[in-house]
Amino acid sequence: MFAPDYPILTDRLLLRPIALSDAEAMLVYKSDAENVRYVPYGPLTLDDVEERITTRWAGTRFEKQDDAVCLAVEERESGRLVGDVVLFWRSENDREGEVGYILDPAFAGRGYAAEAVGALLALGFGGLGLHRIAARIDERNTASVRVVERLGFRREARLVESSWFKGEWTTLLIYALLEHEWRSSIIEK
Ligand SMILES: CC(C)(COP(=O)(O)OP(=O)(O)OC[C@H]1O[C@@H](n2cnc3c(N)ncnc32)[C@H](O)[C@@H]1OP(=O)(O)O)[C@@H](O)C(=O)NCCC(=O)NCCS
């Protein structure tokens, strides 16, 4: 079992459990068809967002494989919600996790996604004791590819038309980072 302490602070951001009061701000970026094009849901309505906040996005600690911790990302300076991130515990045996992330487009282009996912890596490797953290990205999602490459993830595979996603065949890129690679990268910094 691993229960992180909240809030989690980075230089510019604060990560904390998602609350029902986040629903309106989340709706702005989760109802936008272009913004959710490569994420496995949406576009969502306010009812959808509220329902998910109380169910699948309510996880704040890891008790067993398949648990997910979903966190709201706030800009510390303004207190505004800029997006949300998720860490899935994919396998207890393989000590494997997977990250997901989405920003409000109004807050893109500032390095917030990489900063928030960096905090998730510390949670996964440092807290939960994971060995490998992966990211699965539609190859057309170049902004997302840049986020994980900036964090030192290795591109491990290109799965051609492997996924029937939102009405079309999708080519997935598999990226991953190992615990020792992450530790070396933070020592380098
Ligand atoms: C994927 C997504 C989170 C990336 O957002 P992003 O703002 O491009 O990523 P970051 O927050 O890491 O910001 C990086 C950009 O900020 C710039 N930047 C500006 N100031 C910066 C700073 N102080 N520090 C770091 N980067 C900074 C970087 O140069 C970089 O720009 P570039 O990608 O053009 O080189 C965003 O496009 C999104 O929410 N997409 C929709 C949801 C989605 O597809 N999620 C991923 C599913 S796999």
Coordinates of C-alpha atoms and ligand atoms in Angstrom, one line a residue:
M1 CA 0.0 0.0 0.0
F2 CA 1.2 3.5 -0.8
A3 CA -0.7 6.7 0.2
P4 CA 1.0 9.8 -1.0
D5 CA 1.0 13.0 1.1
Y6 CA -1.0 15.8 -0.5
P7 CA -0.5 18.4 -1.8
I8 CA 2.5 17.5 -3.9
L9 CA 4.5 20.7 -4.8
T10 CA 6.8 21.4 -7.7
D11 CA 8.4 24.7 -8.7
R12 CA 5.3 26.1 -10.2
L13 CA 2.5 23.6 -9.6
L14 CA 0.5 21.9 -6.9
L15 CA -0.9 18.4 -7.4
R16 CA -3.8 17.3 -5.2
P17 CA -6.9 14.9 -5.3
I18 CA -9.6 16.0 -7.7
A19 CA -12.7 17.6 -6.1
L20 CA -16.2 18.0 -7.4
S21 CA -15.6 21.8 -7.4
D22 CA -13.1 21.2 -10.2
A23 CA -15.8 20.0 -12.6
E24 CA -16.5 23.3 -14.3
A25 CA -12.9 24.1 -15.0
M26 CA -12.3 20.5 -16.2
L27 CA -15.2 20.7 -18.5
V28 CA -13.5 23.5 -20.4
Y29 CA -10.7 21.1 -21.6
K30 CA -12.5 17.8 -21.5
S31 CA -15.5 19.0 -23.7
D32 CA -13.1 20.2 -26.4
A33 CA -13.1 17.6 -29.2
E34 CA -9.7 18.6 -30.4
N35 CA -8.1 18.5 -26.9
V36 CA -9.5 15.0 -26.1
R37 CA -8.8 13.6 -29.6
Y38 CA -6.0 11.3 -28.3
V39 CA -7.3 10.5 -24.8
P40 CA -9.5 7.5 -24.1
Y41 CA -12.7 9.4 -23.5
G42 CA -14.8 12.3 -24.5
P43 CA -15.7 14.9 -25.4
L44 CA -17.4 14.9 -22.0
T45 CA -20.5 16.7 -20.6
L46 CA -20.6 18.3 -17.2
D47 CA -22.6 15.2 -16.0
D48 CA -19.9 12.9 -17.3
V49 CA -17.1 14.9 -15.6
E50 CA -19.0 15.0 -12.3
E51 CA -19.7 11.3 -12.4
R52 CA -16.1 10.4 -13.2
I53 CA -14.8 12.7 -10.4
T54 CA -16.8 10.6 -7.9
T55 CA -15.8 7.2 -9.4
R56 CA -12.8 6.4 -11.6
W57 CA -11.0 9.7 -10.9
A58 CA -11.4 9.5 -7.2
G59 CA -8.4 7.3 -6.5
T60 CA -5.8 8.9 -4.3
R61 CA -3.7 6.0 -3.1
F62 CA -2.4 2.6 -4.3
E63 CA -3.6 -0.5 -2.6
K64 CA -3.4 -3.1 -5.4
Q65 CA -2.6 -3.6 -9.0
D66 CA -5.0 -1.7 -11.4
D67 CA -5.5 1.1 -8.9
A68 CA -5.0 4.6 -10.4
V69 CA -4.2 7.9 -8.7
C70 CA -5.7 10.9 -10.6
L71 CA -4.6 14.3 -9.5
A72 CA -5.7 17.9 -10.3
V73 CA -2.8 20.2 -11.3
E74 CA -3.0 23.7 -10.1
E75 CA -0.8 26.7 -11.0
R76 CA 0.6 27.7 -7.6
E77 CA 0.8 31.4 -8.5
S78 CA -2.9 31.8 -9.4
G79 CA -4.6 28.7 -7.8
R80 CA -6.1 27.9 -11.2
L81 CA -6.7 24.4 -12.4
V82 CA -4.4 23.9 -15.4
G83 CA -5.0 20.2 -16.1
D84 CA -4.9 16.7 -14.6
V85 CA -2.6 13.7 -14.5
V86 CA -2.9 10.0 -13.7
L87 CA -0.6 7.2 -12.7
F88 CA -1.9 3.7 -13.2
W89 CA -0.4 0.8 -11.3
R90 CA -0.4 -1.7 -14.2
S91 CA 1.4 -4.7 -12.7
E92 CA 2.5 -5.6 -9.1
N93 CA 4.7 -8.5 -10.3
D94 CA 6.5 -6.4 -12.9
R95 CA 6.4 -3.2 -10.8
E96 CA 5.0 -1.4 -13.8
G97 CA 3.0 1.8 -14.1
E98 CA 1.7 4.1 -16.8
V99 CA 1.2 7.8 -17.0
G100 CA -1.6 9.9 -18.6
Y101 CA -1.9 13.7 -18.7
I102 CA -4.1 16.5 -20.2
L103 CA -3.9 20.3 -19.9
D104 CA -6.3 23.1 -20.5
P105 CA -5.0 24.5 -23.8
A106 CA -4.9 27.9 -22.2
F107 CA -2.0 26.6 -20.1
A108 CA -0.1 24.7 -22.8
G109 CA 3.3 25.7 -24.0
R110 CA 4.7 26.5 -20.5
G111 CA 6.2 23.2 -19.5
Y112 CA 3.5 22.4 -17.0
A113 CA 2.7 18.9 -18.4
A114 CA 6.4 17.8 -18.1
E115 CA 6.6 19.3 -14.7
A116 CA 3.5 17.6 -13.4
V117 CA 4.4 14.2 -15.0
G118 CA 7.9 14.6 -13.4
A119 CA 6.1 14.7 -10.0
L120 CA 4.2 11.5 -11.0
L121 CA 7.5 9.8 -11.8
A122 CA 8.8 10.6 -8.3
L123 CA 5.5 9.2 -6.9
G124 CA 5.8 6.0 -9.0
F125 CA 9.5 5.3 -8.6
G126 CA 10.2 6.9 -5.3
G127 CA 6.9 6.2 -3.5
L128 CA 5.3 3.1 -5.0
G129 CA 8.6 1.5 -5.9
L130 CA 7.9 0.9 -9.5
H131 CA 10.6 -0.5 -11.9
R132 CA 9.2 0.8 -15.2
I133 CA 6.8 3.5 -16.2
A134 CA 5.3 3.6 -19.7
A135 CA 3.3 5.9 -21.9
R136 CA 1.2 4.9 -24.8
I137 CA 0.8 7.7 -27.4
D138 CA -0.9 8.0 -30.7
E139 CA 1.9 8.8 -33.1
R140 CA 0.1 11.9 -34.4
N141 CA 0.2 13.4 -30.9
T142 CA 3.5 15.1 -31.3
A143 CA 3.0 17.5 -28.3
S144 CA 2.6 14.4 -26.1
V145 CA 5.7 12.7 -27.6
R146 CA 7.7 15.8 -26.7
V147 CA 6.5 15.7 -23.1
V148 CA 7.8 12.1 -22.5
E149 CA 11.0 12.6 -24.6
R150 CA 11.8 15.7 -22.5
L151 CA 11.5 13.5 -19.4
G152 CA 13.9 11.0 -20.7
F153 CA 11.5 8.2 -21.8
R154 CA 12.9 5.8 -24.4
R155 CA 10.8 5.0 -27.5
E156 CA 10.4 1.2 -27.3
A157 CA 7.9 0.3 -30.0
R158 CA 5.7 1.5 -32.8
L159 CA 2.6 -0.6 -33.0
V160 CA 1.2 -0.1 -36.5
E161 CA -2.6 0.3 -36.6
S162 CA -2.7 -1.7 -33.4
S163 CA -5.7 0.0 -31.9
W164 CA -9.2 0.7 -33.1
F165 CA -9.7 4.0 -31.4
K166 CA -12.5 6.6 -31.9
G167 CA -13.5 5.1 -35.2
E168 CA -10.2 4.6 -36.9
W169 CA -7.1 2.4 -36.8
T170 CA -4.4 4.1 -34.7
T171 CA -0.6 3.6 -34.6
L172 CA 0.7 3.6 -31.0
L173 CA 4.1 4.6 -29.8
I174 CA 5.2 2.9 -26.6
Y175 CA 7.6 4.9 -24.4
A176 CA 9.1 3.8 -21.1
L177 CA 11.5 4.9 -18.4
L178 CA 13.2 2.5 -15.9
E179 CA 13.8 3.4 -12.3
H180 CA 17.6 3.5 -12.6
E181 CA 17.3 5.7 -15.7
W182 CA 15.1 8.1 -13.8
R183 CA 17.5 8.1 -10.8
S184 CA 20.5 8.8 -13.1
S185 CA 18.6 11.6 -14.8
I186 CA 17.8 13.4 -11.6
I187 CA 21.4 13.1 -10.4
E188 CA 22.5 14.7 -13.7
K189 CA 20.2 17.6 -13.1
Ligands
LIG1 C1 0.0 16.6 -24.4 C2 0.0 18.0 -23.7 C3 -0.3 17.8 -22.2 C4 1.3 18.7 -23.9 O1 1.2 20.0 -23.4 P1 2.5 21.0 -23.6 O2 2.1 22.3 -23.1 O3 2.9 21.0 -25.1 O4 3.6 20.3 -22.8 P2 4.5 21.0 -21.6 O5 3.5 21.5 -20.6 O6 5.5 20.0 -21.2 O7 5.1 22.2 -22.3 C5 6.1 22.0 -23.3 C6 6.2 23.3 -24.1 O8 6.3 24.4 -23.3 C7 7.5 25.2 -23.7 N1 7.9 25.9 -22.4 C8 7.7 27.2 -22.3 N2 8.1 27.6 -21.1 C9 8.7 26.5 -20.5 C10 9.3 26.3 -19.2 N3 9.5 27.3 -18.3 N4 9.7 25.0 -18.9 C11 9.6 24.0 -19.8 N5 9.0 24.2 -21.0 C12 8.5 25.4 -21.4 C13 8.4 24.2 -24.2 O9 9.4 24.7 -25.0 C14 7.5 23.2 -24.9 O10 7.2 23.7 -26.2 P3 7.4 22.8 -27.5 O11 6.7 21.5 -27.2 O12 6.8 23.5 -28.6 O13 8.8 22.5 -27.6 C15 -1.2 18.9 -24.3 O14 -0.9 19.1 -25.7 C16 -2.5 18.3 -24.1 O15 -3.1 18.4 -23.0 N6 -3.0 17.6 -25.1 C17 -4.4 17.0 -25.1 C18 -4.4 15.8 -24.2 C19 -3.4 14.7 -24.6 O16 -3.3 14.4 -25.8 N7 -2.8 14.1 -23.7 C20 -1.8 13.1 -23.9 C21 -2.4 11.8 -24.2 S1 -1.1 10.5 -24.6

